[in-house]
Coordinates of C-alpha atoms in Angstrom, one line a residue:
X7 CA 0.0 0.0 0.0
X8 CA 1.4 3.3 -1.2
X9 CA 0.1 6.4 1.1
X10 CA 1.6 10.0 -0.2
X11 CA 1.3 12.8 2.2
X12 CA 1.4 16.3 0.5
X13 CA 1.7 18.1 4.0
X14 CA 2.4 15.1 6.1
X15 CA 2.4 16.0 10.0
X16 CA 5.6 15.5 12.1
X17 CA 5.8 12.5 14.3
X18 CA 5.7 14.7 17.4
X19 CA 2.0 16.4 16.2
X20 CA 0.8 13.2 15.7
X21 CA 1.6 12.5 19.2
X22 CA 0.5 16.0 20.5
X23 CA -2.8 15.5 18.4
X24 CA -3.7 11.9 20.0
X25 CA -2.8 12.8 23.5
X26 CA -5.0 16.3 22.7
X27 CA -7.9 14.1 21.8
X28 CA -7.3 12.0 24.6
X29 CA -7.6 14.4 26.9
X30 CA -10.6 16.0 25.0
X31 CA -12.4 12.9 25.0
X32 CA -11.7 12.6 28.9
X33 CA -12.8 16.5 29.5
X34 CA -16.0 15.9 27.7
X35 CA -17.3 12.7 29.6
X36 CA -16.3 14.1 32.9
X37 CA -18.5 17.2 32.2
X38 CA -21.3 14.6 30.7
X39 CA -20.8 12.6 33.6
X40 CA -21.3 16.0 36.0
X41 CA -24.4 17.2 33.9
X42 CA -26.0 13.6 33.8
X43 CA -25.2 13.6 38.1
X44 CA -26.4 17.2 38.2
X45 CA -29.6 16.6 36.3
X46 CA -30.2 13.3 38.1
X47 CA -30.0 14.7 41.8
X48 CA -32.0 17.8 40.3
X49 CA -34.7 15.2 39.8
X50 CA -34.4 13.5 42.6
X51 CA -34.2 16.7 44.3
X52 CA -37.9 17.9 42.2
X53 CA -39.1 14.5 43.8
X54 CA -38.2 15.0 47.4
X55 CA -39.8 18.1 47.1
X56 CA -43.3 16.6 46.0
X57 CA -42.6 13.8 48.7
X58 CA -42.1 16.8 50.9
X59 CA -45.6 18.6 50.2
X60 CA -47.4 15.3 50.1
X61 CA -46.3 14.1 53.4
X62 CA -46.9 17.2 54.9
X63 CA -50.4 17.9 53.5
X64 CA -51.6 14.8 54.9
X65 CA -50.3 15.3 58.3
X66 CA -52.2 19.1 58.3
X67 CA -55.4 17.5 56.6
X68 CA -55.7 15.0 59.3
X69 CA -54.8 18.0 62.3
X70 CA -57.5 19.9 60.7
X71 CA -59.6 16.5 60.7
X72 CA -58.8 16.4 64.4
X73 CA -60.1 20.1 64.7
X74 CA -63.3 19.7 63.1
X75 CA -63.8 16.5 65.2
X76 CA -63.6 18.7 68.7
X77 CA -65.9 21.7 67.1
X78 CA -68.3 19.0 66.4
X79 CA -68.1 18.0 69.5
X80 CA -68.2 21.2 71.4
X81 CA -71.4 22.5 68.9
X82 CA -73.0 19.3 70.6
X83 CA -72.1 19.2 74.3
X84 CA -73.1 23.3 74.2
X85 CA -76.1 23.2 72.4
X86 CA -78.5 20.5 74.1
X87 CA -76.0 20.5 77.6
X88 CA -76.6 17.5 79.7
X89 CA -79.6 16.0 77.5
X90 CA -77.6 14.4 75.4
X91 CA -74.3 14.4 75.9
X92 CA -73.4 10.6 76.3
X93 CA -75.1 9.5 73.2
X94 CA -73.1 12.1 71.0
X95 CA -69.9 10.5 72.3
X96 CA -71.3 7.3 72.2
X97 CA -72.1 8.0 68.4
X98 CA -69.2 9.8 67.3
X99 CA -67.1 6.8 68.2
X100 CA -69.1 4.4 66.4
X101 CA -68.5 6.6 63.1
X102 CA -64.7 6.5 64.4
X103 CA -64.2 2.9 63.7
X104 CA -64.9 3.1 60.0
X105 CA -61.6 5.4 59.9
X106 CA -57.9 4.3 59.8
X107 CA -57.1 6.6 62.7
X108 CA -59.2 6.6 65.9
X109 CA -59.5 9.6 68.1
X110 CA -62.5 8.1 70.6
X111 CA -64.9 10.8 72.2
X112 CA -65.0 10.9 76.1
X113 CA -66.8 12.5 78.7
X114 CA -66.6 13.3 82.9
X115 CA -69.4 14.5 84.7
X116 CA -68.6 15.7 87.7
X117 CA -71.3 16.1 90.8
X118 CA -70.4 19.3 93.0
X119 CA -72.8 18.7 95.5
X120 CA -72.1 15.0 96.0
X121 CA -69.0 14.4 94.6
X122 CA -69.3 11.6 92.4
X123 CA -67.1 11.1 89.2
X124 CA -69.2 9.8 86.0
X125 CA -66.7 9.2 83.2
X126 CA -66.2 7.1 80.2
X127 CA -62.8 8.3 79.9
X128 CA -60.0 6.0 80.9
X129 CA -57.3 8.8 81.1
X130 CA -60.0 10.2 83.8
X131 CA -57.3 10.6 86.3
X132 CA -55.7 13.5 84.4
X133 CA -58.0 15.6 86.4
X134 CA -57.2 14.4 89.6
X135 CA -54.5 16.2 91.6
X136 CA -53.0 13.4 93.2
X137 CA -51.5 12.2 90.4
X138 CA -47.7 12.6 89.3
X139 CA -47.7 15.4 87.0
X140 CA -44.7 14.3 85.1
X141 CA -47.4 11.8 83.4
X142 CA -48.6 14.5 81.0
X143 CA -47.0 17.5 79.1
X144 CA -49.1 20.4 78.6
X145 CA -49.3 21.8 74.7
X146 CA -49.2 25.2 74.9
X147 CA -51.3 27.3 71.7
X148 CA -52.6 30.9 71.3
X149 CA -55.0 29.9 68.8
X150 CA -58.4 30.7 68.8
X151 CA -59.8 26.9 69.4
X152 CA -59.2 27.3 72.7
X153 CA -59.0 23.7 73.5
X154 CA -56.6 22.6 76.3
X155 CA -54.1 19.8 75.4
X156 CA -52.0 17.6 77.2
X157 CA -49.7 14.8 76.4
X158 CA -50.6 11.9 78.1
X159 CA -48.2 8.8 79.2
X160 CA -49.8 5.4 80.1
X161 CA -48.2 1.9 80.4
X162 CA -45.6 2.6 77.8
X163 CA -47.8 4.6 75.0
X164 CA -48.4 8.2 75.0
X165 CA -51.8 9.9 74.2
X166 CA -52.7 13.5 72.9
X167 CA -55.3 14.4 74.6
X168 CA -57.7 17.7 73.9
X169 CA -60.7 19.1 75.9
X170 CA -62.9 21.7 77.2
X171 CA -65.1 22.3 80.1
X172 CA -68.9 23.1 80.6
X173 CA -69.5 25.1 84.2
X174 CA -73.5 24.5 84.8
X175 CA -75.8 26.3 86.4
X176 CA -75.6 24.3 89.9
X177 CA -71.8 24.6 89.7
X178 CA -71.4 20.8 88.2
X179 CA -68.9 20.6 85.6
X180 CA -68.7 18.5 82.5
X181 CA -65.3 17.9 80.3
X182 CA -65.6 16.7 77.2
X183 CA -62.8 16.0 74.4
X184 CA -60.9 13.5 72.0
X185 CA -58.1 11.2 72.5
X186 CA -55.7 9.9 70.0
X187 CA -53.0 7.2 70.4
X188 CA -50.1 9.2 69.0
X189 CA -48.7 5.6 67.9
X190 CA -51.8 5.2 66.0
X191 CA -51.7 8.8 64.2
X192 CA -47.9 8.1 63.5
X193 CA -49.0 4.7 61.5
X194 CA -51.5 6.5 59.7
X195 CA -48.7 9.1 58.2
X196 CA -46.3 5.9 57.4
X197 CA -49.8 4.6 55.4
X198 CA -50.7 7.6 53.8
X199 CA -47.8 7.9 51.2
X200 CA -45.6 4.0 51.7
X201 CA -44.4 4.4 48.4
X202 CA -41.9 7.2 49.6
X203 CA -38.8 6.5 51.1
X204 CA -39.4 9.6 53.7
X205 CA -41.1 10.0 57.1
X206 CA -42.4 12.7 59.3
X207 CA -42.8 13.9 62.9
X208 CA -44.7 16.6 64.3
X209 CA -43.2 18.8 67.1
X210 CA -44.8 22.1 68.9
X211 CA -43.4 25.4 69.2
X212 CA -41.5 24.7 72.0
X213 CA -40.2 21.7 70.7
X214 CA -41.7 18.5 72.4
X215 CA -42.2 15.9 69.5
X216 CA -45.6 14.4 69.6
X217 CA -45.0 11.7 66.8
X218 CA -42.1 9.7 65.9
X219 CA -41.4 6.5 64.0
X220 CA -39.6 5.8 67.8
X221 CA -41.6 5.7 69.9
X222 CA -39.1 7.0 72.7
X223 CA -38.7 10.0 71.5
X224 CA -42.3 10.7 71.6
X225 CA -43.0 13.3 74.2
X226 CA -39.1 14.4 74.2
X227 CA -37.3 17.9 73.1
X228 CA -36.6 17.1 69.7
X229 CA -33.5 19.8 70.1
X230 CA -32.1 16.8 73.2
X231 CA -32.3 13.7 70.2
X232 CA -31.7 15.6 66.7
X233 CA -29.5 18.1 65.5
X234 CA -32.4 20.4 64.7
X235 CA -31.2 24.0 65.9
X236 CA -33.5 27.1 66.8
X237 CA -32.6 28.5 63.6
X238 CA -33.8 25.8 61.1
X239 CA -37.7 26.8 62.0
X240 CA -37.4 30.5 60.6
X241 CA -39.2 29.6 58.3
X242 CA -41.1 32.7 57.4
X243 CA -37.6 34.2 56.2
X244 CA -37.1 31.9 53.6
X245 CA -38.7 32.5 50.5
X246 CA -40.1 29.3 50.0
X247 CA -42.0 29.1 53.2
X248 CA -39.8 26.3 54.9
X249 CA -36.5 25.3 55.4
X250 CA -34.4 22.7 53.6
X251 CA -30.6 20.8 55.3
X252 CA -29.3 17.6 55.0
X253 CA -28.6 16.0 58.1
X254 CA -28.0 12.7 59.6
X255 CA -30.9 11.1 60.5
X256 CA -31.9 10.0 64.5
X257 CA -34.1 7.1 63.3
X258 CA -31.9 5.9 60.3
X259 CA -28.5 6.8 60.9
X260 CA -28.2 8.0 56.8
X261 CA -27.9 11.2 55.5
X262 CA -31.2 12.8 54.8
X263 CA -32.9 16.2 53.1
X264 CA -34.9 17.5 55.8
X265 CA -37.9 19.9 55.0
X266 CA -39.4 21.7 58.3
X267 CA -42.2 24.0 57.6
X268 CA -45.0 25.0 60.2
X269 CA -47.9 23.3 61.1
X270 CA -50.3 26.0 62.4
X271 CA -54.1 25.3 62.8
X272 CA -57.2 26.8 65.3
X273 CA -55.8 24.8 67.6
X274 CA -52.1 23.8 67.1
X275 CA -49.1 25.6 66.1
X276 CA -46.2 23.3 65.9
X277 CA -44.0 22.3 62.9
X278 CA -43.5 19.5 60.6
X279 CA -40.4 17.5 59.7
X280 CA -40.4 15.2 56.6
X281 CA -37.1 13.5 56.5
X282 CA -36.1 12.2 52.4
X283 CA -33.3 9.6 52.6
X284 CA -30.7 10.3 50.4
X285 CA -29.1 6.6 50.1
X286 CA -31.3 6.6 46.6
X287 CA -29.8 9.5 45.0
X288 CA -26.8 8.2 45.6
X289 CA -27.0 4.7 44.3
X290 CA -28.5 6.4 41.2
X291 CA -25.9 8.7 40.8
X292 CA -22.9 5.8 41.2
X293 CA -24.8 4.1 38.6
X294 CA -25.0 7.3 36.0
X295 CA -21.0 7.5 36.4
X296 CA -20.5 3.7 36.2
X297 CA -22.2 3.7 32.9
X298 CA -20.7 6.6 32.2
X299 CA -17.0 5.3 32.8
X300 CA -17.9 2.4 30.8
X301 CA -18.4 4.4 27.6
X302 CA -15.7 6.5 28.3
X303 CA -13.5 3.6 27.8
X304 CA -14.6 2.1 25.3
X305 CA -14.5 5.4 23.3
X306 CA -10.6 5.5 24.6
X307 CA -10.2 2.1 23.3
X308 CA -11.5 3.0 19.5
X309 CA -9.3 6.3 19.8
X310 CA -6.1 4.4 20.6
X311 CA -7.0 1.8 17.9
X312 CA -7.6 4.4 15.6
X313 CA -4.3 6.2 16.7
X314 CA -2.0 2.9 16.2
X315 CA -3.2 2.5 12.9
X316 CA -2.8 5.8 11.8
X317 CA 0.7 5.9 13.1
X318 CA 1.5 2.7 11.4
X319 CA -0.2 4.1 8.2
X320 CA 2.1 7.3 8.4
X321 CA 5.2 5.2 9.3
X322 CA 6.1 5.2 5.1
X323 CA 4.8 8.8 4.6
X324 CA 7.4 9.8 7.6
X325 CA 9.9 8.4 5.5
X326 CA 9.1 9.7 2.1
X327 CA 8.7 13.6 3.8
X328 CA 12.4 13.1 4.9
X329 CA 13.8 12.2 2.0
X330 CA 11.6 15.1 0.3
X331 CA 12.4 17.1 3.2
X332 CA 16.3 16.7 2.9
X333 CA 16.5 17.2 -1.2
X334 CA 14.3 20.1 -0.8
X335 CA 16.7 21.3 2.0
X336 CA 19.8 21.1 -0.6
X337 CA 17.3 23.2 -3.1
X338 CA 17.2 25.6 -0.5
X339 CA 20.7 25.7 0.6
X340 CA 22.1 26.2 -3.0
X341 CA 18.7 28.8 -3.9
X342 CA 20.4 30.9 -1.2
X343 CA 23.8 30.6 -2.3
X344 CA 22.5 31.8 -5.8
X345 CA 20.5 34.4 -3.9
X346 CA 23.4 35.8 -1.8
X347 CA 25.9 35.7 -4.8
X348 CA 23.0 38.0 -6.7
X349 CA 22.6 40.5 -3.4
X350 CA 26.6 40.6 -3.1
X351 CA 26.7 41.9 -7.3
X352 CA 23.9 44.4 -6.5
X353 CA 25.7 45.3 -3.5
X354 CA 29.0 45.9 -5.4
X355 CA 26.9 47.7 -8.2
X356 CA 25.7 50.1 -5.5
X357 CA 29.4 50.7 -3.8
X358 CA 30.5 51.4 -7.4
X359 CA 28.0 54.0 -7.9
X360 CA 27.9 55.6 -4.6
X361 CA 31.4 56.9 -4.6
X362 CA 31.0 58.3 -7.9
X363 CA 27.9 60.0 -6.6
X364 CA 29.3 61.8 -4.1
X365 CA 32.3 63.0 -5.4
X366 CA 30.0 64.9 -8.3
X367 CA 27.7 65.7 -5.5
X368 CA 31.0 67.4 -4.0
X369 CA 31.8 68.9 -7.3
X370 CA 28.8 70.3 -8.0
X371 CA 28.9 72.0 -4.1
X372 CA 32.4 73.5 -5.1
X373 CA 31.6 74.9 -8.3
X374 CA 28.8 77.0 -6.9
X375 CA 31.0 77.8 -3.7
X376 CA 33.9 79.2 -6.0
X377 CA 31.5 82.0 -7.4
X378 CA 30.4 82.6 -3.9
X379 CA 33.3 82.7 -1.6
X380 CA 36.6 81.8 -3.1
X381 CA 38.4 81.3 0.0
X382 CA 36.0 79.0 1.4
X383 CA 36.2 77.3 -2.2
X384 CA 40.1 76.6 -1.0
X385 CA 39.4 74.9 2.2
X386 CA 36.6 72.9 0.7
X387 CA 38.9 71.5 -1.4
X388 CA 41.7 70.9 0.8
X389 CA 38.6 69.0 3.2
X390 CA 37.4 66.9 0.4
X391 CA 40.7 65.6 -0.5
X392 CA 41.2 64.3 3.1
X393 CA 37.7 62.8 3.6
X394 CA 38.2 61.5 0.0
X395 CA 41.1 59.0 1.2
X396 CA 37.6 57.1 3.2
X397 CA 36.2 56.3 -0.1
X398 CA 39.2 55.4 -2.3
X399 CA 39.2 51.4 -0.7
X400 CA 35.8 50.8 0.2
X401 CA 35.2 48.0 3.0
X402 CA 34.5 44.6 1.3
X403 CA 31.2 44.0 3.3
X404 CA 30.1 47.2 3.0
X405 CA 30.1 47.3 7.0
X406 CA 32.6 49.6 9.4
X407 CA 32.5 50.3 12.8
X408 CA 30.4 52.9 14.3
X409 CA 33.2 55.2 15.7
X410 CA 35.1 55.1 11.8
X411 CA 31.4 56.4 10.7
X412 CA 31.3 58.8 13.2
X413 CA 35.0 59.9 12.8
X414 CA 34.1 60.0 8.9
X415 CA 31.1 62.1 9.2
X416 CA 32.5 64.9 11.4
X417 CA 35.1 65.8 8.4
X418 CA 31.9 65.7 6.0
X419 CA 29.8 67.8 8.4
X420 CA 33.4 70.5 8.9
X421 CA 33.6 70.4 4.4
X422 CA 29.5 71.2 4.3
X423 CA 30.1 74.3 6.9
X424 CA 32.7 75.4 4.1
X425 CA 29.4 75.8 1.9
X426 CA 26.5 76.4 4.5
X427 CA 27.7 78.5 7.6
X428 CA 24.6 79.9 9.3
X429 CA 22.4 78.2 7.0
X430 CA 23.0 74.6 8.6
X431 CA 23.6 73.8 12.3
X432 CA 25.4 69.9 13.0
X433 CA 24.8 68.2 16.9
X434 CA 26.4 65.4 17.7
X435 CA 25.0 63.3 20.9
X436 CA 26.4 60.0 22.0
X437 CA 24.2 58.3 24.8
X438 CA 26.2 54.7 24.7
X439 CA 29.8 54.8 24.3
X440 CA 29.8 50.9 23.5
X441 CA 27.8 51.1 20.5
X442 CA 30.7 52.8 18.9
X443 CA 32.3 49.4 19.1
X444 CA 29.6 48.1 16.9
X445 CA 29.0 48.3 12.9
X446 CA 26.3 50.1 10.8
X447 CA 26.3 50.0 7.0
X448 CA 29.3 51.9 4.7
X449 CA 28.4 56.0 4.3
X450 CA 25.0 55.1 6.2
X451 CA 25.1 58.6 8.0
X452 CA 26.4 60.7 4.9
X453 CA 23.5 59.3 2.7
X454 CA 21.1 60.4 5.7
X455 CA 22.6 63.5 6.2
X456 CA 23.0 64.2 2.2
X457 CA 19.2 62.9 2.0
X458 CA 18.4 65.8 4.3
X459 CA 20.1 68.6 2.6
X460 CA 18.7 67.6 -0.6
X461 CA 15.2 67.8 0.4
X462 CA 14.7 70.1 2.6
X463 CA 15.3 74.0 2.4
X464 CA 18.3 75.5 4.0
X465 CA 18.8 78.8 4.6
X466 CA 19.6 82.1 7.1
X467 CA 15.8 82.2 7.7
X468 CA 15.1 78.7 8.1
X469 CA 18.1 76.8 9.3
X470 CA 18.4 73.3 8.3
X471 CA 18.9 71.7 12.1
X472 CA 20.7 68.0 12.0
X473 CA 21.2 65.5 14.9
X474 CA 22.4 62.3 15.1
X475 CA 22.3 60.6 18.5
X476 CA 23.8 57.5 19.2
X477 CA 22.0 55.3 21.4
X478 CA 22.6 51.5 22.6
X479 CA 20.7 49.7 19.4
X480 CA 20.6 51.9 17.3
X481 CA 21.6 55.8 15.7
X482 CA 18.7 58.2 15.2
X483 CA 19.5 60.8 12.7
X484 CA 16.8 63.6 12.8
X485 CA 16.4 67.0 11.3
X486 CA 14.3 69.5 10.7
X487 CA 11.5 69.3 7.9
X488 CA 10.8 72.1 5.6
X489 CA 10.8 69.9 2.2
X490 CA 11.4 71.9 -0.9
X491 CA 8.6 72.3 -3.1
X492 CA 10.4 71.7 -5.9
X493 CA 10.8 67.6 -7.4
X494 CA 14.1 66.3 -6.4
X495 CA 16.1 63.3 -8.8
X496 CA 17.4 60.1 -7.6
X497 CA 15.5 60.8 -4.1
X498 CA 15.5 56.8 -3.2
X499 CA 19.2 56.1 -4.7
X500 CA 20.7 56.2 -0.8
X501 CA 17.8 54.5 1.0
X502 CA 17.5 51.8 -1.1
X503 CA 21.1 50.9 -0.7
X504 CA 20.2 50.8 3.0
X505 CA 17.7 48.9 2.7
X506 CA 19.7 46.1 0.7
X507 CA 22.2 45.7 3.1
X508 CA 20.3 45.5 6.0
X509 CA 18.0 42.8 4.0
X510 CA 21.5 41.0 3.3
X511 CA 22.3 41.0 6.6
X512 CA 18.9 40.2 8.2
X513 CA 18.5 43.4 10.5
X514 CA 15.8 45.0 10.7
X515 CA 15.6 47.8 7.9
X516 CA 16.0 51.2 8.7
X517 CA 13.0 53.1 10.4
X518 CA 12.2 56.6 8.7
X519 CA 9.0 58.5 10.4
X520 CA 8.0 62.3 10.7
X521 CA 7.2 63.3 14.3
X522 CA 5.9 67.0 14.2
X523 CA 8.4 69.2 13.2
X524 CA 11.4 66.3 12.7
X525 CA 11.9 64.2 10.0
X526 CA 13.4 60.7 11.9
X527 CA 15.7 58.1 10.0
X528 CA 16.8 55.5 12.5
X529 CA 19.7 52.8 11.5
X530 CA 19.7 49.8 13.6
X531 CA 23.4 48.3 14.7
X532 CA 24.7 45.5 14.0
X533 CA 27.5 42.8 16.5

């Protein structure tokens, strides 16, 4: 099998690019993994929730049963008084026992005058002084009910009981009320919803639990047994209208999502705790990220297959690119040979004509100084043929030091004052005395400075102003600019040959900018 790779990658990105989408493949089913978790316990959360409001509107529906059950009661005892008061209790049990929970109707007539006891109650001695009062726990409530409740213990189970009293005319007194075996209303909650994995209690304001799936905490401070603080039962500051936790539970020992929200009726104002275990979400979640791990490596397995076979396939084309690689390397090395050979003429075309140019440049500056000011015609002369000896053997590189440029351009600068004297005004500044130890291109600051006196105007009214500073990386050459209007010839002759050499050398080429009233030209140096 032949396999020909135009742009065949290097061995090294094929590695990069497999480990890339290695680790691309493992980034994306960790975050699928997170959002399949997330969304699963946001479910599971949505479902605790409805748990939550079922639970608890059974527990109030069957308070407010409870209610309804003692105003029934009272509307009887106070309308016929003693007429009839044993058959409605008698009656209102019967009707009881077709119900899952039994709250039974009891009465106790009590004889002022003789100081007999009639009852049908068999918590009757509640009303007796004699006994322990540690046997019941009063409910407190401000509602407007106003039924008395007490918590009553008796051979090992513990009874709510709620009642009222009727004061008769001859000062006999009747009670009358409803008693319900808080094991028996703690059943009916577990049977109203079995299909949830929560339960619920039912505690008052000040705390004393009056159901319980353990039956010894029944009648206890559910702040003693849980972890339940003050806190968690403000729940008219949170939005929602009841507070949410996880906790540990008392009954369990797991970690649930508790829900406490208030339970407030005529007659009862308390709060209700629906606990939500949490050992399903988990087991659901484990199983999301076991599939999830599963697919992750079987999808590792097909990208490491497919990455093998690749690499085996690009084994030959590795081989091929070399070969291409290292005869297209000779192409190069011999393309710039040719190329450099080609600069190196140009170069030595432009050395040739750039001596040549200034000397008649030099001429041309003498002839119209003889008809000015012979004298100054003289030393001009005698300057040009010392500054003249510079360009007789011109360097073979067409690079010299920066202190032979700067010793060089101070002799040209002293031969142009023979022409312009307060016409032209020369600053020299040198910032870095170990750049003149460096090198910058043959004539580089005559062709700037001649490029400056060409194109710009020079005279006792305008000055020309030139200054070269030399600075560690460079010399900026600036002067002032006030361009003729008038078309100057062979304007680009001296940049260009800039420009060449530094393109030879591979330096940065020369910078040239106008900043306000300053034309700029700065010549990078070279090591």
């Amino acid at each position: 099998m032949n396999i020909n790779f135009k742009h065949a990658l290097s061995q090294k990105s094929v590695y990069i690019t497999a480990l890339s989408a290695c680790f691309i493949a493992v980034a994306a089913f960790a975050v699928l993994s997170l959002l399949i978790a997330e969304d699963s316990r946001k479910n599971t959360d949505d479902f605790a929730k409805k748990t939550f409001f079922r639970k608890y509107e059974s527990v109030e529906h069957e308070f407010r049963n409870i209610e309804e059950y003692q105003y029934l009661l009272r509307a009887l005892i106070q309308k016929d008084g003693l007429k009839n008061y044993k058959e409605y209790s008698s009656v209102l049990n019967d009707l009881n026992k077709k119900r899952n929970l039994l709250p039974y109707s009891w009465y106790q007539y009590e004889n002022s005058s003789s100081g007999k006891t009639e009852s049908n109650n068999p918590l009757s001695d509640i009303f007796e002084n004699k006994k322990n009062p540690e046997q019941s726990i009063v409910i407190k409530n401000n509602g407007p009910g106003h039924f008395k409740d007490l918590l009553v213990t008796r051979k090992d189970s513990m009874y709510w009981v709620s009642y009222d009293s009727l004061v008769l005319p001859d000062k006999n007194r009747l009670y009358y009320g409803s008693t319900v075996s808080l094991d028996d209303l703690h059943q009916y909650f577990i049977n109203v919803d079995k299909s949830s994995n929560t339960y619920a209690y039912v505690f008052t304001k000040e705390g004393i639990c009056i159901t319980h799936p353990e039956k010894k905490y029944i009648g206890k401070n559910i702040y003693d047994f849980t972890d339940i603080q003050p806190k968690d039962t403000l729940c008219r500051t949170a939005e929602s209208g009841y507070t949410k936790s996880t906790a540990i539970s008392e009954y369990l020992g797991v970690e649930v999502t508790r829900f406490i929200k208030p339970l407030k009726t005529d007659n009862f104002d308390g709060y209700t705790v629906v606990n939500h275990v949490n050992f399903i979400i988990d087991e659901n979640i484990n199983k999301i990220k076991t599939y999830t791990i599963y697919i992750f490596l079987a999808a590792l397995f097909l990208i490491v297959t497919v990455f093998i076979l690749f690499q085996r396939a690009t084994a030959i084309a590795y081989k091929e690119k070399e070969k291409v690689q290292s005869e297209k390397n000779m192409l190069l090395i011999e393309n710039e040979k040719m190329h450099k050979a080609e600069v190196i003429n140009q170069l030595q075309q432009l050395k040739n004509n750039i001596n040549p140019h200034f000397l008649f440049n030099s001429l041309n500056s003498l002839y119209m100084l003889i008809g000015i000011n012979k004298e100054n015609a003289q030393k001009f002369t005698m300057n040009l043929s010392k500054i003249y000896r510079y360009l007789i053997v011109p360097p073979k590189e067409n690079i010299v030091p920066v202190s032979q440029e700067i010793k060089f351009i101070k002799q040209y600068m002293d031969l142009l004052k023979s022409r312009f004297d307060e016409e032209m005004t020369f600053n020299l500044i040198i910032k870095d005395e170990k750049s003149l130890e460096k090198r910058i291109p043959y004539l580089s600051l005559q062709v700037v400075t001649e490029n400056a006196i060409k194109h710009n105007i020079a005279t006792i009214d305008q000055p020309l102003e030139i200054i070269i500073t030399v600075e560690e990386h460079g010399i900026t050459v600036k002067n002032t600019w006030q361009p003729k209007t008038e078309a100057v010839q062979g304007e680009k002759f001296g940049i260009d040959y800039l420009n060449q050499i530094y393109e030879y050398f591979r330096i940065n080429s020369l910078n040239i900018s106008v900043d306000g009233e300053y034309f700029i030209c700065f010549l990078p140096l070279m090591e």
